[in-house]
mmCIF file of C-alpha atoms and ligand atoms in Angstrom:
data_model
loop_
_atom_site.group_PDB
_atom_site.id
_atom_site.type_symbol
_atom_site.label_atom_id
_atom_site.label_comp_id
_atom_site.label_asym_id
_atom_site.label_seq_id
_atom_site.Cartn_x
_atom_site.Cartn_y
_atom_site.Cartn_z
ATOM 1 C CA MET A 18 -1.582 -12.059 -30.649
ATOM 2 C CA LYS A 19 -1.661 -10.606 -26.647
ATOM 3 C CA SER A 20 -4.435 -8.723 -24.889
ATOM 4 C CA LYS A 21 -1.895 -4.994 -23.825
ATOM 5 C CA ILE A 22 -2.268 -3.898 -20.461
ATOM 6 C CA ILE A 23 -1.439 -0.309 -19.691
ATOM 7 C CA VAL A 24 -0.553 -0.185 -16.603
ATOM 8 C CA THR A 25 0.294 3.207 -14.627
ATOM 9 C CA GLY A 26 2.635 3.774 -11.997
ATOM 10 C CA GLY A 27 4.104 -0.096 -13.242
ATOM 11 C CA LEU A 28 7.267 0.043 -12.021
ATOM 12 C CA GLY A 29 6.136 0.577 -8.046
ATOM 13 C CA PHE A 30 5.623 -1.745 -5.659
ATOM 14 C CA ILE A 31 2.206 -3.289 -6.921
ATOM 15 C CA GLY A 32 2.499 -2.555 -10.727
ATOM 16 C CA SER A 33 5.579 -4.675 -11.030
ATOM 17 C CA HIS A 34 3.821 -7.377 -9.233
ATOM 18 C CA THR A 35 1.018 -6.918 -11.354
ATOM 19 C CA VAL A 36 3.487 -6.608 -14.832
ATOM 20 C CA VAL A 37 4.942 -10.533 -13.560
ATOM 21 C CA ALA A 38 0.805 -11.513 -13.075
ATOM 22 C CA LEU A 39 -0.046 -10.069 -16.420
ATOM 23 C CA HIS A 40 2.971 -11.751 -18.421
ATOM 24 C CA GLU A 41 2.313 -15.513 -16.876
ATOM 25 C CA ALA A 42 -1.801 -15.076 -17.575
ATOM 26 C CA GLY A 43 -0.937 -14.321 -20.938
ATOM 27 C CA PHE A 44 -1.136 -10.514 -21.334
ATOM 28 C CA GLU A 45 1.806 -7.984 -22.918
ATOM 29 C CA PRO A 46 1.905 -5.670 -20.020
ATOM 30 C CA ILE A 47 2.824 -1.464 -21.067
ATOM 31 C CA ILE A 48 3.980 0.339 -18.244
ATOM 32 C CA ILE A 49 4.065 3.993 -17.295
ATOM 33 C CA ASP A 50 5.873 6.038 -14.673
ATOM 34 C CA ASN A 51 7.341 8.822 -14.115
ATOM 35 C CA LEU A 52 9.284 6.732 -11.737
ATOM 36 C CA SER A 53 8.364 10.430 -9.047
ATOM 37 C CA ASN A 54 8.504 7.194 -6.215
ATOM 38 C CA SER A 55 10.024 4.070 -8.165
ATOM 39 C CA GLN A 56 13.579 2.859 -9.509
ATOM 40 C CA LEU A 57 14.548 1.420 -12.893
ATOM 41 C CA SER A 58 15.767 -1.208 -11.601
ATOM 42 C CA ALA A 59 12.276 -2.569 -10.926
ATOM 43 C CA LEU A 60 12.765 -3.314 -14.798
ATOM 44 C CA ASP A 61 15.618 -5.321 -14.527
ATOM 45 C CA GLY A 62 13.858 -7.021 -11.860
ATOM 46 C CA ILE A 63 10.802 -7.811 -14.457
ATOM 47 C CA GLU A 64 12.511 -8.602 -17.190
ATOM 48 C CA LYS A 65 14.597 -11.468 -15.237
ATOM 49 C CA LEU A 66 11.624 -12.469 -13.940
ATOM 50 C CA ILE A 67 9.664 -12.875 -17.740
ATOM 51 C CA GLY A 68 12.575 -13.170 -20.006
ATOM 52 C CA TYR A 69 11.976 -10.203 -21.382
ATOM 53 C CA LYS A 70 11.870 -5.838 -21.139
ATOM 54 C CA PRO A 71 8.437 -5.323 -21.914
ATOM 55 C CA GLN A 72 7.705 -1.881 -22.923
ATOM 56 C CA PHE A 73 8.060 1.435 -20.446
ATOM 57 C CA ALA A 74 6.749 4.874 -21.457
ATOM 58 C CA GLN A 75 8.744 6.992 -18.467
ATOM 59 C CA PHE A 76 5.983 10.762 -18.432
ATOM 60 C CA ASP A 77 3.505 11.439 -16.749
ATOM 61 C CA VAL A 78 -0.404 10.412 -16.433
ATOM 62 C CA ASN A 79 -1.241 13.955 -16.158
ATOM 63 C CA ASP A 80 1.463 14.451 -19.343
ATOM 64 C CA ALA A 81 -2.218 14.244 -21.962
ATOM 65 C CA PRO A 82 -0.630 14.339 -25.220
ATOM 66 C CA ALA A 83 2.099 11.378 -24.176
ATOM 67 C CA LEU A 84 -0.705 9.669 -23.464
ATOM 68 C CA ARG A 85 -3.045 10.434 -25.709
ATOM 69 C CA GLN A 86 -0.294 8.782 -28.463
ATOM 70 C CA LEU A 87 1.127 5.214 -26.276
ATOM 71 C CA ILE A 88 -3.079 4.745 -26.573
ATOM 72 C CA GLU A 89 -3.246 5.020 -29.985
ATOM 73 C CA GLU A 90 0.314 4.418 -30.907
ATOM 74 C CA SER A 91 -0.223 0.226 -29.293
ATOM 75 C CA LYS A 92 -4.152 -0.306 -28.825
ATOM 76 C CA PRO A 93 -4.271 -1.547 -25.819
ATOM 77 C CA HIS A 94 -7.063 -3.081 -24.034
ATOM 78 C CA ALA A 95 -7.129 -1.731 -20.524
ATOM 79 C CA VAL A 96 -6.015 -0.182 -18.355
ATOM 80 C CA ILE A 97 -4.884 -0.195 -14.651
ATOM 81 C CA HIS A 98 -4.878 2.519 -12.670
ATOM 82 C CA PHE A 99 -1.596 2.904 -9.804
ATOM 83 C CA ALA A 100 -0.059 5.968 -10.226
ATOM 84 C CA ALA A 101 -0.721 8.155 -7.153
ATOM 85 C CA PHE A 102 1.616 9.165 -4.105
ATOM 86 C CA LYS A 103 0.133 7.589 -0.791
ATOM 87 C CA ALA A 104 1.539 8.585 2.233
ATOM 88 C CA VAL A 105 -0.906 9.684 4.261
ATOM 89 C CA GLY A 106 0.995 11.891 7.003
ATOM 90 C CA GLU A 107 2.515 13.868 3.310
ATOM 91 C CA SER A 108 -0.686 14.283 1.885
ATOM 92 C CA VAL A 109 -1.194 16.587 5.186
ATOM 93 C CA GLU A 110 1.410 18.473 4.274
ATOM 94 C CA LYS A 111 0.928 18.942 0.377
ATOM 95 C CA PRO A 112 -2.492 18.170 0.313
ATOM 96 C CA LEU A 113 -2.163 20.348 -3.572
ATOM 97 C CA MET A 114 0.319 17.422 -4.723
ATOM 98 C CA TYR A 115 -1.902 15.027 -3.618
ATOM 99 C CA TYR A 116 -4.881 16.721 -5.879
ATOM 100 C CA ARG A 117 -3.096 17.086 -9.097
ATOM 101 C CA ASN A 118 -0.763 13.924 -8.606
ATOM 102 C CA ASN A 119 -3.608 11.259 -7.625
ATOM 103 C CA VAL A 120 -7.086 12.603 -8.807
ATOM 104 C CA GLY A 121 -5.448 15.676 -11.573
ATOM 105 C CA GLY A 122 -4.062 12.526 -12.550
ATOM 106 C CA LEU A 123 -7.209 10.597 -13.309
ATOM 107 C CA VAL A 124 -8.848 12.598 -14.829
ATOM 108 C CA THR A 125 -6.169 13.158 -17.723
ATOM 109 C CA LEU A 126 -6.332 9.366 -18.038
ATOM 110 C CA LEU A 127 -10.156 9.608 -18.166
ATOM 111 C CA GLU A 128 -10.015 12.591 -20.505
ATOM 112 C CA VAL A 129 -7.336 10.504 -23.259
ATOM 113 C CA MET A 130 -9.361 7.299 -22.163
ATOM 114 C CA LYS A 131 -12.643 8.697 -23.270
ATOM 115 C CA GLU A 132 -10.654 10.573 -26.673
ATOM 116 C CA THR A 133 -8.975 7.523 -28.032
ATOM 117 C CA GLY A 134 -12.172 4.635 -27.015
ATOM 118 C CA LEU A 135 -10.607 2.709 -24.730
ATOM 119 C CA THR A 136 -13.255 2.369 -21.342
ATOM 120 C CA ASP A 137 -11.754 -0.367 -19.490
ATOM 121 C CA ILE A 138 -10.102 0.967 -16.383
ATOM 122 C CA VAL A 139 -8.541 -1.245 -13.419
ATOM 123 C CA PHE A 140 -8.319 1.630 -9.907
ATOM 124 C CA SER A 141 -6.736 1.135 -7.055
ATOM 125 C CA SER A 142 -7.938 1.910 -4.520
ATOM 126 C CA SER A 143 -7.561 1.651 -0.639
ATOM 127 C CA CYS A 144 -9.638 0.213 2.268
ATOM 128 C CA THR A 145 -8.663 3.520 3.541
ATOM 129 C CA VAL A 146 -12.751 4.614 2.399
ATOM 130 C CA TYR A 147 -14.139 2.687 5.217
ATOM 131 C CA GLY A 148 -12.249 4.531 8.127
ATOM 132 C CA GLU A 149 -12.784 3.484 10.968
ATOM 133 C CA PRO A 150 -15.546 0.718 9.653
ATOM 134 C CA ALA A 151 -18.758 1.067 10.589
ATOM 135 C CA GLU A 152 -18.782 -3.156 10.293
ATOM 136 C CA ILE A 153 -16.677 -6.221 10.988
ATOM 137 C CA PRO A 154 -15.131 -8.069 8.778
ATOM 138 C CA VAL A 155 -15.605 -4.815 6.071
ATOM 139 C CA LYS A 156 -18.744 -5.480 3.571
ATOM 140 C CA GLU A 157 -17.894 -3.326 -0.332
ATOM 141 C CA SER A 158 -21.773 -2.610 1.530
ATOM 142 C CA THR A 159 -20.300 -1.448 4.529
ATOM 143 C CA ILE A 160 -20.232 3.066 4.664
ATOM 144 C CA THR A 161 -17.145 4.500 3.930
ATOM 145 C CA LYS A 162 -16.436 7.444 6.403
ATOM 146 C CA PRO A 163 -15.164 10.967 5.817
ATOM 147 C CA ALA A 164 -11.996 10.907 4.657
ATOM 148 C CA GLU A 165 -9.252 11.483 7.961
ATOM 149 C CA SER A 166 -6.674 12.970 5.492
ATOM 150 C CA PRO A 167 -5.920 14.377 1.388
ATOM 151 C CA TYR A 168 -4.867 10.885 0.939
ATOM 152 C CA GLY A 169 -7.493 9.502 1.716
ATOM 153 C CA ALA A 170 -9.664 11.727 0.021
ATOM 154 C CA THR A 171 -7.857 11.530 -3.059
ATOM 155 C CA LYS A 172 -9.065 7.759 -2.529
ATOM 156 C CA GLN A 173 -12.827 8.453 -2.599
ATOM 157 C CA MET A 174 -12.873 10.726 -4.908
ATOM 158 C CA GLY A 175 -11.261 8.782 -7.611
ATOM 159 C CA GLU A 176 -14.036 6.141 -6.164
ATOM 160 C CA VAL A 177 -17.014 8.771 -6.897
ATOM 161 C CA ILE A 178 -15.255 9.742 -10.052
ATOM 162 C CA LEU A 179 -15.217 6.995 -12.066
ATOM 163 C CA LYS A 180 -18.324 5.857 -10.657
ATOM 164 C CA ASP A 181 -20.256 8.991 -12.129
ATOM 165 C CA ASN A 182 -18.281 8.004 -15.548
ATOM 166 C CA ALA A 183 -20.399 4.527 -15.528
ATOM 167 C CA PRO A 184 -22.483 5.785 -18.828
ATOM 168 C CA TRP A 185 -18.850 4.480 -21.571
ATOM 169 C CA CYS A 186 -16.780 3.363 -18.102
ATOM 170 C CA ASN A 187 -16.098 -0.074 -16.981
ATOM 171 C CA THR A 188 -14.728 0.050 -13.480
ATOM 172 C CA GLN A 189 -13.229 -2.983 -11.321
ATOM 173 C CA CYS A 190 -12.178 -0.812 -7.901
ATOM 174 C CA LEU A 191 -10.109 -2.963 -5.721
ATOM 175 C CA ARG A 192 -9.836 -2.024 -2.101
ATOM 176 C CA TYR A 193 -6.772 -2.984 -1.052
ATOM 177 C CA PHE A 194 -6.121 -4.228 3.038
ATOM 178 C CA ASN A 195 -2.282 -3.704 3.495
ATOM 179 C CA PRO A 196 0.179 -5.423 0.767
ATOM 180 C CA ILE A 197 2.867 -6.259 1.686
ATOM 181 C CA GLY A 198 5.685 -8.875 0.996
ATOM 182 C CA ALA A 199 7.575 -9.481 -2.231
ATOM 183 C CA HIS A 200 7.736 -11.922 -5.279
ATOM 184 C CA PRO A 201 9.507 -15.220 -4.224
ATOM 185 C CA SER A 202 12.381 -14.699 -6.533
ATOM 186 C CA ALA A 203 13.474 -11.561 -4.592
ATOM 187 C CA GLU A 204 13.742 -9.878 -7.578
ATOM 188 C CA ILE A 205 11.260 -7.343 -7.228
ATOM 189 C CA GLY A 206 9.528 -5.229 -3.807
ATOM 190 C CA GLU A 207 8.959 -2.079 -2.504
ATOM 191 C CA LEU A 208 11.799 0.304 -2.664
ATOM 192 C CA PRO A 209 10.822 2.320 0.286
ATOM 193 C CA LEU A 210 12.477 6.463 -0.553
ATOM 194 C CA GLY A 211 14.164 7.752 3.117
ATOM 195 C CA VAL A 212 12.270 6.662 6.299
ATOM 196 C CA PRO A 213 9.446 3.889 6.184
ATOM 197 C CA ASN A 214 5.948 4.800 6.690
ATOM 198 C CA ASN A 215 4.750 1.168 6.707
ATOM 199 C CA LEU A 216 5.172 -1.103 9.166
ATOM 200 C CA ILE A 217 7.173 -4.168 7.429
ATOM 201 C CA PRO A 218 10.168 -1.943 5.658
ATOM 202 C CA TYR A 219 10.733 -0.438 8.528
ATOM 203 C CA LEU A 220 10.104 -3.684 10.381
ATOM 204 C CA THR A 221 12.987 -5.783 7.995
ATOM 205 C CA GLN A 222 15.019 -2.163 7.931
ATOM 206 C CA THR A 223 15.138 -2.821 11.503
ATOM 207 C CA VAL A 224 16.382 -6.247 11.331
ATOM 208 C CA ALA A 225 18.667 -5.731 8.449
ATOM 209 C CA GLY A 226 20.515 -3.724 11.517
ATOM 210 C CA ILE A 227 18.906 -0.327 9.035
ATOM 211 C CA ARG A 228 17.107 0.975 11.623
ATOM 212 C CA GLU A 229 18.017 1.215 15.725
ATOM 213 C CA SER A 230 14.302 -0.188 16.732
ATOM 214 C CA LEU A 231 10.582 -0.599 15.763
ATOM 215 C CA THR A 232 8.261 1.271 17.917
ATOM 216 C CA VAL A 233 4.850 -0.484 17.916
ATOM 217 C CA PHE A 234 2.166 1.789 17.959
ATOM 218 C CA GLY A 235 0.517 1.993 21.018
ATOM 219 C CA ASN A 236 -0.727 -0.914 23.195
ATOM 220 C CA ASP A 237 -3.431 -0.244 24.339
ATOM 221 C CA TYR A 238 -6.757 -0.063 22.003
ATOM 222 C CA ASP A 239 -9.302 -2.611 22.422
ATOM 223 C CA THR A 240 -7.673 -5.788 20.652
ATOM 224 C CA PRO A 241 -6.169 -8.652 21.631
ATOM 225 C CA ASP A 242 -3.011 -7.778 22.751
ATOM 226 C CA GLY A 243 -4.090 -3.956 23.142
ATOM 227 C CA THR A 244 -2.305 -3.056 19.339
ATOM 228 C CA CYS A 245 -3.882 -2.484 16.010
ATOM 229 C CA ILE A 246 -5.241 -5.319 13.714
ATOM 230 C CA ARG A 247 -4.504 -4.613 9.724
ATOM 231 C CA ASP A 248 -5.436 -7.461 7.143
ATOM 232 C CA TYR A 249 -2.335 -8.067 6.073
ATOM 233 C CA ILE A 250 -2.124 -9.786 1.755
ATOM 234 C CA HIS A 251 0.584 -10.688 0.383
ATOM 235 C CA VAL A 252 1.493 -8.734 -2.839
ATOM 236 C CA VAL A 253 1.641 -11.600 -5.535
ATOM 237 C CA ASP A 254 -1.480 -12.612 -4.320
ATOM 238 C CA LEU A 255 -2.711 -8.282 -4.842
ATOM 239 C CA ALA A 256 -1.742 -8.414 -8.338
ATOM 240 C CA GLU A 257 -3.376 -11.482 -9.967
ATOM 241 C CA ALA A 258 -6.015 -10.251 -7.708
ATOM 242 C CA HIS A 259 -5.528 -7.794 -10.527
ATOM 243 C CA VAL A 260 -5.800 -9.930 -13.782
ATOM 244 C CA SER A 261 -9.090 -11.323 -12.481
ATOM 245 C CA ALA A 262 -10.633 -7.812 -12.933
ATOM 246 C CA VAL A 263 -8.830 -7.216 -16.182
ATOM 247 C CA LYS A 264 -10.191 -10.458 -16.816
ATOM 248 C CA ARG A 265 -13.730 -9.690 -16.260
ATOM 249 C CA LEU A 266 -13.929 -6.485 -17.868
ATOM 250 C CA ILE A 267 -12.884 -8.067 -21.423
ATOM 251 C CA ASP A 268 -14.858 -11.580 -21.718
ATOM 252 C CA LYS A 269 -17.442 -8.527 -20.306
ATOM 253 C CA SER A 270 -18.463 -11.140 -17.949
ATOM 254 C CA TYR A 271 -19.510 -7.713 -15.158
ATOM 255 C CA GLN A 272 -23.058 -6.898 -14.386
ATOM 256 C CA ASN A 273 -22.218 -3.070 -13.578
ATOM 257 C CA ALA A 274 -20.083 -0.804 -15.467
ATOM 258 C CA PHE A 275 -18.752 0.256 -12.183
ATOM 259 C CA GLU A 276 -18.256 -3.295 -9.182
ATOM 260 C CA VAL A 277 -15.972 -2.872 -6.162
ATOM 261 C CA PHE A 278 -14.365 -5.389 -4.141
ATOM 262 C CA ASN A 279 -12.442 -5.890 -0.773
ATOM 263 C CA ILE A 280 -8.990 -7.227 -1.536
ATOM 264 C CA GLY A 281 -7.776 -8.620 1.301
ATOM 265 C CA THR A 282 -7.547 -12.148 2.992
ATOM 266 C CA GLY A 283 -9.947 -11.637 5.971
ATOM 267 C CA ASN A 284 -8.229 -12.365 8.478
ATOM 268 C CA GLY A 285 -6.820 -9.411 10.267
ATOM 269 C CA SER A 286 -3.438 -9.631 12.616
ATOM 270 C CA THR A 287 -2.221 -7.664 15.778
ATOM 271 C CA VAL A 288 0.667 -5.754 16.139
ATOM 272 C CA LEU A 289 2.827 -8.020 17.622
ATOM 273 C CA GLU A 290 1.752 -11.244 15.351
ATOM 274 C CA VAL A 291 2.928 -9.516 13.123
ATOM 275 C CA ILE A 292 6.300 -9.473 14.452
ATOM 276 C CA ASN A 293 5.673 -12.831 16.086
ATOM 277 C CA SER A 294 5.427 -13.836 12.948
ATOM 278 C CA PHE A 295 8.175 -12.961 11.322
ATOM 279 C CA GLU A 296 10.277 -14.229 14.133
ATOM 280 C CA SER A 297 8.742 -17.704 13.307
ATOM 281 C CA ALA A 298 9.501 -17.638 10.064
ATOM 282 C CA THR A 299 13.169 -16.642 9.703
ATOM 283 C CA GLY A 300 13.798 -17.288 12.840
ATOM 284 C CA LEU A 301 15.902 -13.888 13.647
ATOM 285 C CA LYS A 302 14.729 -11.435 16.343
ATOM 286 C CA VAL A 303 12.683 -7.870 15.693
ATOM 287 C CA PRO A 304 14.080 -4.679 18.476
ATOM 288 C CA HIS A 305 11.011 -3.336 19.170
ATOM 289 C CA THR A 306 9.443 -1.462 21.420
ATOM 290 C CA ILE A 307 6.206 0.024 22.435
ATOM 291 C CA GLY A 308 5.371 4.214 21.908
ATOM 292 C CA GLY A 309 1.764 5.881 21.647
ATOM 293 C CA ARG A 310 -0.313 5.735 19.259
ATOM 294 C CA ARG A 311 0.026 6.638 15.924
ATOM 295 C CA ALA A 312 -2.413 9.919 14.820
ATOM 296 C CA GLY A 313 -5.249 9.087 12.497
ATOM 297 C CA ASP A 314 -4.460 5.223 13.139
ATOM 298 C CA VAL A 315 -8.025 2.750 13.073
ATOM 299 C CA VAL A 316 -7.751 0.110 15.522
ATOM 300 C CA LYS A 317 -9.093 -2.660 13.334
ATOM 301 C CA VAL A 318 -10.390 -3.745 10.216
ATOM 302 C CA TRP A 319 -9.902 -6.685 8.173
ATOM 303 C CA ALA A 320 -11.603 -7.718 4.486
ATOM 304 C CA GLU A 321 -14.982 -9.391 4.633
ATOM 305 C CA THR A 322 -14.423 -11.689 0.757
ATOM 306 C CA THR A 323 -17.376 -13.736 0.047
ATOM 307 C CA LYS A 324 -18.170 -11.170 -2.935
ATOM 308 C CA VAL A 325 -14.535 -11.083 -4.265
ATOM 309 C CA GLU A 326 -14.273 -15.244 -4.014
ATOM 310 C CA ASN A 327 -17.882 -15.430 -5.763
ATOM 311 C CA VAL A 328 -17.487 -12.722 -8.103
ATOM 312 C CA LEU A 329 -14.400 -11.878 -9.375
ATOM 313 C CA GLY A 330 -13.365 -15.730 -8.606
ATOM 314 C CA TRP A 331 -10.016 -14.547 -5.996
ATOM 315 C CA LYS A 332 -8.979 -15.499 -2.865
ATOM 316 C CA ALA A 333 -5.261 -15.114 -1.537
ATOM 317 C CA LYS A 334 -3.516 -18.095 -0.926
ATOM 318 C CA ARG A 335 -0.352 -17.101 0.895
ATOM 319 C CA ASN A 336 -0.070 -16.945 4.574
ATOM 320 C CA LEU A 337 1.466 -14.137 7.252
ATOM 321 C CA GLU A 338 4.678 -16.268 7.377
ATOM 322 C CA THR A 339 4.907 -16.543 3.955
ATOM 323 C CA MET A 340 4.187 -12.571 3.291
ATOM 324 C CA LEU A 341 7.325 -12.297 5.859
ATOM 325 C CA ARG A 342 9.747 -14.362 4.524
ATOM 326 C CA ASP A 343 9.676 -12.728 1.171
ATOM 327 C CA ALA A 344 9.536 -9.838 2.986
ATOM 328 C CA TRP A 345 12.969 -10.475 4.367
ATOM 329 C CA ASN A 346 14.059 -11.624 1.340
ATOM 330 C CA TRP A 347 13.924 -9.210 0.167
ATOM 331 C CA GLN A 348 14.962 -6.461 2.460
ATOM 332 C CA VAL A 349 18.442 -9.048 2.349
ATOM 333 C CA LYS A 350 18.630 -8.559 -1.548
ATOM 334 C CA LEU A 351 18.444 -4.994 -1.205
ATOM 335 C CA SER A 352 21.260 -4.775 1.854
ATOM 336 C CA LYS A 353 23.543 -6.666 -0.070
HETATM 337 C C1 UD1 B 22 -1.494 3.362 5.511
HETATM 338 C C2 UD1 B 22 -2.105 3.797 6.120
HETATM 339 C C3 UD1 B 22 -3.200 3.870 4.607
HETATM 340 C C4 UD1 B 22 -2.910 3.657 3.821
HETATM 341 C C5 UD1 B 22 -1.320 3.048 3.576
HETATM 342 C C6 UD1 B 22 -0.909 2.404 2.158
HETATM 343 C C7 UD1 B 22 -2.727 5.201 7.282
HETATM 344 C C8 UD1 B 22 -3.448 5.358 9.313
HETATM 345 N N1 UD1 B 22 -3.239 4.223 7.238
HETATM 346 O O1 UD1 B 22 -1.556 2.197 5.836
HETATM 347 O O2 UD1 B 22 -4.469 4.612 4.082
HETATM 348 O O3 UD1 B 22 -3.227 2.633 2.144
HETATM 349 O O4 UD1 B 22 -0.630 2.755 4.826
HETATM 350 O O5 UD1 B 22 0.607 3.181 2.326
HETATM 351 O O6 UD1 B 22 -2.121 5.813 7.714
HETATM 352 N N2 UD1 B 22 2.535 -0.102 12.130
HETATM 353 C C9 UD1 B 22 4.102 0.143 13.832
HETATM 354 N N3 UD1 B 22 4.887 0.549 13.854
HETATM 355 C C10 UD1 B 22 5.654 1.201 12.823
HETATM 356 C C11 UD1 B 22 5.063 1.506 11.445
HETATM 357 C C12 UD1 B 22 3.446 1.212 10.792
HETATM 358 O O7 UD1 B 22 3.107 -0.098 15.317
HETATM 359 O O8 UD1 B 22 7.091 1.924 12.837
HETATM 360 C C13 UD1 B 22 1.379 -0.732 12.730
HETATM 361 C C14 UD1 B 22 0.196 1.032 12.619
HETATM 362 O O9 UD1 B 22 -0.692 1.840 13.644
HETATM 363 C C15 UD1 B 22 -0.792 0.106 12.243
HETATM 364 C C16 UD1 B 22 -0.057 -0.762 11.325
HETATM 365 O O10 UD1 B 22 1.857 -1.186 11.690
HETATM 366 O O11 UD1 B 22 -1.630 -0.764 13.143
HETATM 367 C C17 UD1 B 22 -0.154 -0.830 9.767
HETATM 368 O O12 UD1 B 22 0.467 -0.056 9.595
HETATM 369 P P1 UD1 B 22 1.298 0.476 8.065
HETATM 370 O O13 UD1 B 22 1.733 -0.323 8.136
HETATM 371 O O14 UD1 B 22 1.310 1.919 8.256
HETATM 372 O O15 UD1 B 22 -0.277 0.430 7.345
HETATM 373 P P2 UD1 B 22 -2.158 1.072 7.592
HETATM 374 O O16 UD1 B 22 -1.778 2.835 8.370
HETATM 375 O O17 UD1 B 22 -2.906 -0.136 7.514
#
């Protein structure tokens, strides 16, 4: 029988790709999603890719009775916990909403896991915990910095909560760098609500004519072309990292109950390099202008990937052009 894996936020951008990767690796994903930042159409896309509609339960992870019932009925082997909000600016405006959903949701999930004897979890963390990194490339041992926003604080608190529960709970904590792209089939991808905050959806919407022009936030930073550097990673590579983490939990091959891994490619790209790479991958022009700096932006960050390669046995395979081509094909599909 296939091992069942609960995926909270399984209809979101990273969640939906992970559901597909879990199926491909021989697991049975069970999705929980409250549709607060996702759409049911993602379930149709998943069905097209895996050949059946996985079990889907629509409720909030703060709903302990619903969670308990689902876990008792389905007897999963592990949980991958994506369900959280992730917009930095919004978190400054509505901090309680972020603490309730991101911190409260995790606490509820852990309480129910403990009650039901479920001990294994993969947690979505972020390179935001490093702030402006003390060293580059960033290692898992690089010191974390005080959070710059409630969103960042919720990720740090999540890590602390999981660490404190290590006596009974086994965690694979994945610190994502900048996930972009979409499934190469263009059946699933990112579905930003309203005006996107992140670079790639804004860029693809601009090229699609939905937005007039992309503003590059600052070109006077201390980087080769003056624009900020990030470690962009293909969402399918990221999804596969979750499968490796789940296998490590199920095989009990971890060395510590709480383990943390950087999930990036190890390569940094500037905003202008992303624009150029998009243009050469697709042959399309990106209308853009240079604007002022965005408050709170980190100047440069990319991952040291030695630990994740050696210990988790995972390495990103897809390059920037592939990420951007897949992001564009998804945008074309959305715009139809
Ligand atoms: C942001 C968050 C990060 C969070 C992630 C997930 C900040 C400081 N960081 O990452 O904590 O985990 O989102 O949602 O907000 N850019 C432009 N023009 C745009 C949009 C972005 O030039 O219209 C630039 C940014 O200045 C940055 C790069 O593109 O240099 C990437 O930005 P973005 O996609 O928003 O990701 P992060 O800021 O890295």
